[in-house]
Amino acid sequence: MKDFSVINKRLPRVDAWSKVTGEARYAADLSMPNMLYAVLFQSPLAHAKILNIDTSAAKKIVGVKDIVTYKEAGTIRYGVSPARYDETMFCYDKVRYVGDEIAAVAAIDFETAMEAASLIKVDYEELPFYLNVFDAIKEGAVPIHDDYPNNIGAEVHQEFGNVEDAFKECDYIRTDRFVNKKQDGGFLEPQACLAYYDMNGNLTLYTSTQTPHYVQRTVSMVLNIPIGKVRVVKPYVGGGFGPKASANTIELAASLLSMRTGRPVKMVMNREQVFMHSRGRHQFYHELTTGVKKDGTIHALKNTCYLDGGAYSSFGIATVYYAGSLLGAPYRLPNMKYDGYRVYTNKPACGAQRGHGGVAARAAWEQQLDIIAGELGIDPIEFRLKNVREKGEVTCNDFNLSSFGMKECLEAIRDRSDWKNKKGKLPKGKGIGVACGFFVSGAGYPIYRSETFHSTAMIKLSEDGGTVELYTAAAEIGQGSDTVLTMMAAEALGVRYEDVKIYSGDTDFGVDLGAYSSRQTLMSGHAVKQAAEDVKRQVLEVLSKRLNIPVEDMDIKDGYIVFKKGPVDFSGIRSYYIKEHRGWAEQPSDDRLTFKEAARIAYIERGTIVSTGAYKPGELGGKYKGATVGTSPAYGCSAQIVEVTVDMETGKVTVDKMTDAHDCGFAINRTNVEGQMQGSLSMGLGEALFEEVKFDEKGRVANPTFGEYRIPTALDMPNVNTIIIESDEPNGPFGAKEVGEGAIMPTIPAILNAIYDAVGVRIDELPVTSERLYNAIKEKERKK
Amino acid sequence: MKRLINLIVNNKAYEIAVAPNRTLTQILREDLNLLGTKEGCGIGDCGACTVILNGRPVNSCLVLAVQANGCNIQTIEGVADGNNLHPIQEAFVEYGAIQCGFCTPGMVLSAKSLLEKNPKPTEMEIREAISGNLCRCTGYQKIVEAIQAASKKMKKK
Amino acid sequence: MLLLPRFDYEEPKDLSEACKILAGLKGNGKIIAGGTDLLVNMKKGLVSPSCLVSIGRIPGLSEIEPQNSSIFIGSNLIVAKLTEFALIRKRYPMLYEAASVLGSPLIRNRATIGGNIVTARPAADLPPPLIAMGAKIKLKNKRGEREIELEKFFKGPGETIIKQDEILTGIILDEPPMFSGGSYIKLGHRKALEIAIVAVASFITLDKPDGIIVDAKVILSSVAPKAIHAVSAEKTLIGEKPTNKLIEKAANLASGDCTPIDDIRGSAEYRCAMVEVLTKRTLTAALKQAKKSR
Ligand SMILES: Cc1cc2nc3c(=O)[nH]c(=O)nc-3n(C[C@H](O)[C@H](O)[C@H](O)COP(=O)(O)OP(=O)(O)OC[C@H]3O[C@@H](n4cnc5c(N)ncnc54)[C@H](O)[C@@H]3O)c2cc1C
Ligand code: FES
Ligand code: FES
């Protein structure tokens, strides 16, 4: 193990003090003098033509400053992927789900804006609406978007190897179906923003987002403002998990209203609006057919999936690819076929959520593999160990597993959970289950076609030499990117953690595609590391000249200059520095030359010391259609064992224990890695047991509250035996790769497999509510 | 019709005129600029708005400001002693109990009231005490560990 | 952000002033206690009273007063206190159990026992044990005061026999008889912040520790418009010697005594099945207690 000073440690987060004292400011905490408050007017119907919008009564309310509809906003289409720009700021021809945005009202306070919004009148002509994938694709269904007459917004057909032939070579083949439910991000901070278009024609948008860069582009395009005049600033963000990874209507509306009124405009969603805006996990209907050989070799997989996409595409094109492409990868699977269909329905749009596209598929398949292992009489861990890939292998769809500690993950959880003495041996009602996970470490390509760098970074040394200022547009949303980027900068430059000051989440600081697809540690990390190394070089160059020592004979570590070939006389620099700081309390007195002194000299010599770094992935595999979704510079993997207790009479599942191992390449901050793992597991537990966005017969969200949409409480989530595996990723900075999303992958199937071990039933529909499990147990008893 | 109310917030006395339909969350955030109190749902489901009201942690989104007239309130801003963090806050920082931080103020306050009543809680008692404070980021484990550590630290003092 | 509609606010200093204000409001006002039901409903736009009358400053409404062979629980007592008073835990463990699973610690610090009763949610946690133990309540208005049995109070979801100008002042619970025991179990999805899918409160009294059942109350919650008696289960139990078989029979009958509906929390069928399970479990626990009690 290399000797690191900063990284691989358990340092506190850079923002911990602000957050723990309540000082941290989130978007809803911001205000400006003369600010207006705006609210949305949203559709009460799931699908209808708009015949007329009447805002006259609303305009008459004292205190209302502006009301905008499509007439004022225009109808420029936007979305996530340019190939599917299917949204406009406000609806103009029709509404497509309950909550679709029709107008926004700006007033002197929220109360006035709400009152005015309630007076907007819209005449509709109701259209048939579809709350289910299979209704939406029926012959004769009314298209939700005219461009997609059969309501299939995106379709994928991929085959690697030859599945039909491969099945002929299999000894055992089985088909299973699986369905999850629409899941909500469940982040605690509702979206909020504050937009200010100033008299100089510059728009500044403070917003709760994961992707300042994409928001900047969308605002610029939709409002037709030069991109250089749009600055998106991300304050502290109270979680995102995917749904905050693209521009939303309040960002656009607040910007438009500010342009029109010349005043700052603030908008805040309430919890119900968060549920209506959604962009959370799709509902996936998977049918999987897997063929294996007698000895347990996995040989072929056929995967068909229908995705309930909701009214707009959002991230959906990527989702429909991910639901196929990620599945086979952790195993030596030579033949894989995938047919995916993303269907429009009259529900809130689904998008990316932690484990984008892959969570339901993984749950379905890992459960099926468990069944298969059982049928073959092979221990499920042995079965997996037999099939898992290792470092250096390339999957049938061309993913290059440049590092891959899956085997180590499986062995670690097996050895640390007493698996051998528990599997199949626990009393009835208690069970243990295992599953694996896999995820990309950064999307290989931006969401729009471009050669752009994915991350840039800039470092400036403060002119006094004492502080390293790191500028990045990367988005800290709670996952800890500010902390790990600061640590990487400190390590690469050779200074202490506390010497680096990070400024992030601001589009004026550069380009960073943002916090999604588990990309920032790897990609922003590379850019930061590069910039830091360049600063180091610059400082050493100046020293080299001053001291007449080759750069190679020096280094910087822990804030000091290291002279590799023995002591060097730097008294000239020292006395210069001391002269400059006559009267100051702190003067360097050490017998070592400090970085501060060296950096000061570098400034005196060269002016402000600035460096930049930029990263984009190198050549990635895959020349087939859709290879841009799933290929990544690196892949994370994980394995998990879950122990449950099932109340046989009520069907209630309690998760007692979780043992989780994740290969994150190299842990920049060990505490943060564990935090990502534990948080992922808790979200997985919620999706497995409780979470489901429900709709009433009119298409309204039936449970738009945290009371009826249940995320786990502290009493539902057990402690996790958290094991970090480090496989040293060659394509990652310091060997690091993802942990933020991949960690959720094994949780659901491990719970399902544990439930089977406990009560002998297989559940193919989430969430496993007490009632669902009770019914399955009864069904099984009846069949006996 | 606004009413004049008196509040003691973080040991400071305030006299404020408030409309009856404004919640304690609103008054703290909008009138007193104590923005550490968050609103995640507005209806008691999440605990982001937790404050300590006369010694008990409550959802301030479900308290009318007028109901709090004459009460003693502690918000997250009143937990640290100047620049010195409270041992619970220190432990939250050290143990990684914070991610996005949106639940953190409420968590700290729930933990603080717990440890004031029960200085040596069991893990279950800790989990029970924070069960009205949702956290989507951490999975709670590091929060529980931090509270355990704070309990030990505070006992020593 | 969720805003509350506008309203006036009154804060009477004593009961008679409160009664006067309520009488004057002629049904346009509402009492606010903890506000954990009312304010949620107002924020959701389900109700918008023109005036809220706080009972928070009325002396005597927030206390527990032990009396000779009963206790009086002031209606404005917060649920947390039900979990804190040793007397409740010791003498009325079933009430303690129900109080400690209501909402969350934060909610319990505001929610009152009176509010939990008057709000009349079919799934409210405190009425089932209170009914099972034969609680009486006191209602007061300008003209006087009446005392009625709690179980006669409820009509349906959100509906009770309370008059617009009446205040629930408190709950009276007799000391439980010798050799009695009770248990309350709530089935929810999560372990906190849960409204019951089904809940059952059972209370039984024996004539002597290993004697016969002289009284039995099985109250089912969340399976009808209001908490109901499992009438046939109770009948079956009374006069019999408690055995596992008897309990199973009663539990089975209980599931026939209810008329649940399908809703967002569970299906009618599942609820009926769970009534049986929870009745069995609560009766078993109640019996164990009864055998031990004094
Ligand atoms: C997040 C959350 C979780 C919850 N979980 C549960 C739960 O698990 N179990 C459960 O049972 N409930 C639960 N509730 C509901 C609520 O907390 C309880 O019903 C509580 O006991 C209501 O009491 P309160 O004092 O807050 O009532 P309030 O909201 O003040 O009043 C409720 C109603 O009763 C009337 N009222 C109150 N007091 C009197 C009185 N003395 N005389 C006449 N009328 C009166 C009011 O006018 C109003 O109509 C939950 C609520 C929330 C917000
Ligand atoms: S904001 Fe008060 S509980 Fe959620
Ligand atoms: S740290 Fe984000 S909700 Fe708790």
Tab-separated table of N, CA and C in Angstrom, chain A residues 446-527:
chain	number	residue	atom	x	y	z
A	446	PRO	N	-21.464	12.260	-22.593
A	446	PRO	CA	-22.417	13.247	-22.051
A	446	PRO	C	-23.815	12.958	-22.586
A	447	ILE	N	-24.813	13.589	-21.989
A	447	ILE	CA	-26.183	13.303	-22.391
A	447	ILE	C	-26.496	13.936	-23.750
A	448	TYR	N	-25.756	14.948	-24.124
A	448	TYR	CA	-25.861	15.488	-25.501
A	448	TYR	C	-24.581	15.110	-26.222
A	449	ARG	N	-24.667	14.902	-27.513
A	449	ARG	CA	-23.509	14.482	-28.288
A	449	ARG	C	-22.469	15.580	-28.324
A	450	SER	N	-21.296	15.304	-27.839
A	450	SER	CA	-20.281	16.352	-27.769
A	450	SER	C	-18.935	15.749	-27.442
A	451	GLU	N	-17.920	16.502	-27.831
A	451	GLU	CA	-16.552	16.114	-27.477
A	451	GLU	C	-16.119	16.818	-26.198
A	452	THR	N	-17.045	17.434	-25.532
A	452	THR	CA	-16.718	18.229	-24.353
A	452	THR	C	-15.956	17.405	-23.312
A	453	PHE	N	-15.131	18.106	-22.550
A	453	PHE	CA	-14.595	17.459	-21.361
A	453	PHE	C	-15.754	17.198	-20.413
A	454	HIS	N	-15.649	16.136	-19.644
A	454	HIS	CA	-16.734	15.822	-18.705
A	454	HIS	C	-16.553	16.586	-17.395
A	455	SER	N	-15.307	16.890	-17.093
A	455	SER	CA	-15.021	17.635	-15.873
A	455	SER	C	-13.808	18.511	-16.111
A	456	THR	N	-13.899	19.717	-15.624
A	456	THR	CA	-12.712	20.553	-15.602
A	456	THR	C	-12.484	20.997	-14.170
A	457	ALA	N	-11.284	21.437	-13.886
A	457	ALA	CA	-10.990	21.940	-12.547
A	457	ALA	C	-9.960	23.023	-12.687
A	458	MET	N	-9.979	23.912	-11.735
A	458	MET	CA	-8.986	24.970	-11.753
A	458	MET	C	-8.474	25.142	-10.337
A	459	ILE	N	-7.163	25.308	-10.241
A	459	ILE	CA	-6.606	25.582	-8.923
A	459	ILE	C	-5.845	26.886	-8.990
A	460	LYS	N	-6.071	27.688	-8.004
A	460	LYS	CA	-5.336	28.946	-7.905
A	460	LYS	C	-4.735	28.961	-6.508
A	461	LEU	N	-3.465	29.299	-6.454
A	461	LEU	CA	-2.867	29.449	-5.129
A	461	LEU	C	-3.112	30.873	-4.679
A	462	SER	N	-3.535	31.012	-3.451
A	462	SER	CA	-3.718	32.379	-2.972
A	462	SER	C	-2.344	33.048	-3.019
A	463	GLU	N	-2.337	34.320	-3.307
A	463	GLU	CA	-1.069	35.001	-3.574
A	463	GLU	C	-0.145	34.986	-2.360
A	464	ASP	N	-0.719	34.885	-1.173
A	464	ASP	CA	0.133	34.822	0.028
A	464	ASP	C	0.776	33.441	0.154
A	465	GLY	N	0.310	32.497	-0.632
A	465	GLY	CA	0.912	31.176	-0.619
A	465	GLY	C	0.259	30.204	0.333
A	466	GLY	N	-0.633	30.683	1.170
A	466	GLY	CA	-1.116	29.838	2.257
A	466	GLY	C	-2.293	28.939	1.921
A	467	THR	N	-3.018	29.297	0.894
A	467	THR	CA	-4.259	28.558	0.664
A	467	THR	C	-4.359	28.100	-0.780
A	468	VAL	N	-4.862	26.910	-0.938
A	468	VAL	CA	-5.067	26.354	-2.267
A	468	VAL	C	-6.544	26.482	-2.585
A	469	GLU	N	-6.861	27.256	-3.601
A	469	GLU	CA	-8.270	27.435	-3.952
A	469	GLU	C	-8.601	26.524	-5.123
A	470	LEU	N	-9.574	25.653	-4.872
A	470	LEU	CA	-9.964	24.685	-5.895
A	470	LEU	C	-11.341	25.069	-6.434
A	471	TYR	N	-11.414	25.273	-7.748
A	471	TYR	CA	-12.673	25.641	-8.376
A	471	TYR	C	-13.146	24.500	-9.257
A	472	THR	N	-14.368	24.074	-9.045
A	472	THR	CA	-14.918	23.012	-9.882
A	472	THR	C	-16.411	23.226	-10.006
A	473	ALA	N	-16.973	22.783	-11.108
A	473	ALA	CA	-18.416	22.889	-11.268
A	473	ALA	C	-19.106	21.612	-10.771
A	474	ALA	N	-18.347	20.693	-10.219
A	474	ALA	CA	-18.933	19.441	-9.726
A	474	ALA	C	-19.977	19.742	-8.649
A	475	ALA	N	-20.964	18.860	-8.553
A	475	ALA	CA	-22.106	19.138	-7.682
A	475	ALA	C	-22.056	18.308	-6.408
A	476	GLU	N	-21.840	18.995	-5.298
A	476	GLU	CA	-21.952	18.354	-3.988
A	476	GLU	C	-23.440	18.319	-3.642
A	477	ILE	N	-23.985	17.127	-3.495
A	477	ILE	CA	-25.415	17.046	-3.177
A	477	ILE	C	-25.630	16.237	-1.907
A	478	GLY	N	-24.565	16.067	-1.165
A	478	GLY	CA	-24.657	15.264	0.053
A	478	GLY	C	-23.778	14.042	-0.026
A	479	GLN	N	-23.456	13.640	-1.248
A	479	GLN	CA	-22.675	12.417	-1.427
A	479	GLN	C	-21.223	12.598	-0.991
A	480	GLY	N	-20.769	13.857	-0.923
A	480	GLY	CA	-19.426	14.087	-0.403
A	480	GLY	C	-18.386	14.456	-1.427
A	481	SER	N	-18.814	14.917	-2.614
A	481	SER	CA	-17.815	15.202	-3.648
A	481	SER	C	-16.880	16.327	-3.234
A	482	ASP	N	-17.404	17.360	-2.560
A	482	ASP	CA	-16.510	18.445	-2.133
A	482	ASP	C	-15.378	17.893	-1.264
A	483	THR	N	-15.743	16.946	-0.416
A	483	THR	CA	-14.757	16.384	0.503
A	483	THR	C	-13.707	15.563	-0.233
A	484	VAL	N	-14.150	14.662	-1.092
A	484	VAL	CA	-13.154	13.810	-1.752
A	484	VAL	C	-12.324	14.596	-2.768
A	485	LEU	N	-12.918	15.598	-3.399
A	485	LEU	CA	-12.135	16.392	-4.344
A	485	LEU	C	-11.097	17.217	-3.578
A	486	THR	N	-11.485	17.736	-2.433
A	486	THR	CA	-10.533	18.467	-1.600
A	486	THR	C	-9.402	17.541	-1.165
A	487	MET	N	-9.764	16.345	-0.762
A	487	MET	CA	-8.737	15.393	-0.326
A	487	MET	C	-7.790	15.041	-1.465
A	488	MET	N	-8.357	14.832	-2.642
A	488	MET	CA	-7.496	14.464	-3.774
A	488	MET	C	-6.583	15.624	-4.147
A	489	ALA	N	-7.126	16.841	-4.090
A	489	ALA	CA	-6.289	18.005	-4.405
A	489	ALA	C	-5.139	18.105	-3.399
A	490	ALA	N	-5.461	17.936	-2.132
A	490	ALA	CA	-4.446	18.051	-1.090
A	490	ALA	C	-3.368	16.978	-1.270
A	491	GLU	N	-3.815	15.761	-1.546
A	491	GLU	CA	-2.871	14.663	-1.706
A	491	GLU	C	-1.968	14.898	-2.914
A	492	ALA	N	-2.600	15.252	-4.040
A	492	ALA	CA	-1.821	15.383	-5.280
A	492	ALA	C	-0.839	16.539	-5.207
A	493	LEU	N	-1.209	17.567	-4.472
A	493	LEU	CA	-0.346	18.730	-4.389
A	493	LEU	C	0.657	18.604	-3.248
A	494	GLY	N	0.276	17.823	-2.253
A	494	GLY	CA	1.193	17.626	-1.140
A	494	GLY	C	0.950	18.568	0.021
A	495	VAL	N	-0.266	19.119	0.096
A	495	VAL	CA	-0.565	20.010	1.227
A	495	VAL	C	-1.540	19.322	2.178
A	496	ARG	N	-1.826	20.016	3.269
A	496	ARG	CA	-2.754	19.437	4.227
A	496	ARG	C	-4.196	19.653	3.762
A	497	TYR	N	-5.084	18.795	4.237
A	497	TYR	CA	-6.518	18.864	3.908
A	497	TYR	C	-7.042	20.272	4.164
A	498	GLU	N	-6.676	20.817	5.327
A	498	GLU	CA	-7.252	22.106	5.719
A	498	GLU	C	-6.654	23.278	4.942
A	499	ASP	N	-5.632	23.024	4.131
A	499	ASP	CA	-5.073	24.106	3.322
A	499	ASP	C	-5.853	24.336	2.034
A	500	VAL	N	-6.755	23.398	1.704
A	500	VAL	CA	-7.483	23.507	0.434
A	500	VAL	C	-8.885	24.041	0.705
A	501	LYS	N	-9.272	25.012	-0.079
A	501	LYS	CA	-10.595	25.612	0.035
A	501	LYS	C	-11.315	25.292	-1.265
A	502	ILE	N	-12.463	24.668	-1.189
A	502	ILE	CA	-13.130	24.290	-2.439
A	502	ILE	C	-14.312	25.204	-2.744
A	503	TYR	N	-14.403	25.594	-4.001
A	503	TYR	CA	-15.569	26.315	-4.505
A	503	TYR	C	-16.161	25.416	-5.588
A	504	SER	N	-17.421	25.069	-5.447
A	504	SER	CA	-17.945	24.083	-6.398
A	504	SER	C	-19.375	24.408	-6.801
A	505	GLY	N	-19.860	23.618	-7.747
A	505	GLY	CA	-21.272	23.682	-8.108
A	505	GLY	C	-21.688	24.982	-8.766
A	506	ASP	N	-20.781	25.591	-9.481
A	506	ASP	CA	-21.083	26.884	-10.096
A	506	ASP	C	-20.609	26.801	-11.533
A	507	THR	N	-21.497	27.087	-12.477
A	507	THR	CA	-21.113	26.935	-13.886
A	507	THR	C	-20.051	27.950	-14.302
A	508	ASP	N	-19.865	29.003	-13.528
A	508	ASP	CA	-18.781	29.937	-13.845
A	508	ASP	C	-17.404	29.328	-13.561
A	509	PHE	N	-17.369	28.221	-12.847
A	509	PHE	CA	-16.082	27.614	-12.500
A	509	PHE	C	-15.626	26.572	-13.516
A	510	GLY	N	-16.429	26.340	-14.538
A	510	GLY	CA	-15.994	25.372	-15.540
A	510	GLY	C	-17.125	24.458	-15.946
A	511	VAL	N	-16.739	23.363	-16.559
A	511	VAL	CA	-17.741	22.398	-16.992
A	511	VAL	C	-17.617	21.159	-16.124
A	512	ASP	N	-18.733	20.730	-15.605
A	512	ASP	CA	-18.775	19.412	-14.982
A	512	ASP	C	-20.158	18.879	-15.243
A	513	LEU	N	-20.231	17.672	-15.752
A	513	LEU	CA	-21.551	17.169	-16.152
A	513	LEU	C	-22.447	16.934	-14.947
A	514	GLY	N	-21.876	16.826	-13.766
A	514	GLY	CA	-22.712	16.809	-12.573
A	514	GLY	C	-22.729	15.502	-11.826
A	515	ALA	N	-23.610	15.475	-10.833
A	515	ALA	CA	-23.700	14.322	-9.941
A	515	ALA	C	-24.749	13.353	-10.452
A	516	TYR	N	-24.347	12.495	-11.354
A	516	TYR	CA	-25.216	11.403	-11.785
A	516	TYR	C	-24.314	10.327	-12.357
A	517	SER	N	-24.824	9.148	-12.506
A	517	SER	CA	-24.085	7.993	-13.038
A	517	SER	C	-22.783	7.751	-12.273
A	518	SER	N	-22.752	8.132	-11.001
A	518	SER	CA	-21.605	7.845	-10.131
A	518	SER	C	-20.292	8.248	-10.772
A	519	ARG	N	-20.250	9.494	-11.233
A	519	ARG	CA	-19.125	9.881	-12.062
A	519	ARG	C	-18.111	10.818	-11.413
A	520	GLN	N	-18.518	11.553	-10.374
A	520	GLN	CA	-17.671	12.680	-9.980
A	520	GLN	C	-16.355	12.268	-9.327
A	521	THR	N	-16.364	11.261	-8.466
A	521	THR	CA	-15.109	10.881	-7.826
A	521	THR	C	-14.087	10.527	-8.902
A	522	LEU	N	-14.542	9.751	-9.879
A	522	LEU	CA	-13.610	9.357	-10.923
A	522	LEU	C	-13.293	10.514	-11.874
A	523	MET	N	-14.330	11.140	-12.411
A	523	MET	CA	-14.075	12.101	-13.493
A	523	MET	C	-13.631	13.462	-12.961
A	524	SER	N	-14.411	14.025	-12.032
A	524	SER	CA	-13.990	15.310	-11.471
A	524	SER	C	-12.678	15.101	-10.723
A	525	GLY	N	-12.535	13.928	-10.138
A	525	GLY	CA	-11.314	13.607	-9.410
A	525	GLY	C	-10.088	13.665	-10.306
A	526	HIS	N	-10.218	13.115	-11.507
A	526	HIS	CA	-9.095	13.168	-12.458
A	526	HIS	C	-8.721	14.601	-12.771
A	527	ALA	N	-9.730	15.421	-13.034
A	527	ALA	CA	-9.472	16.815	-13.406
A	527	ALA	C	-8.775	17.545	-12.262
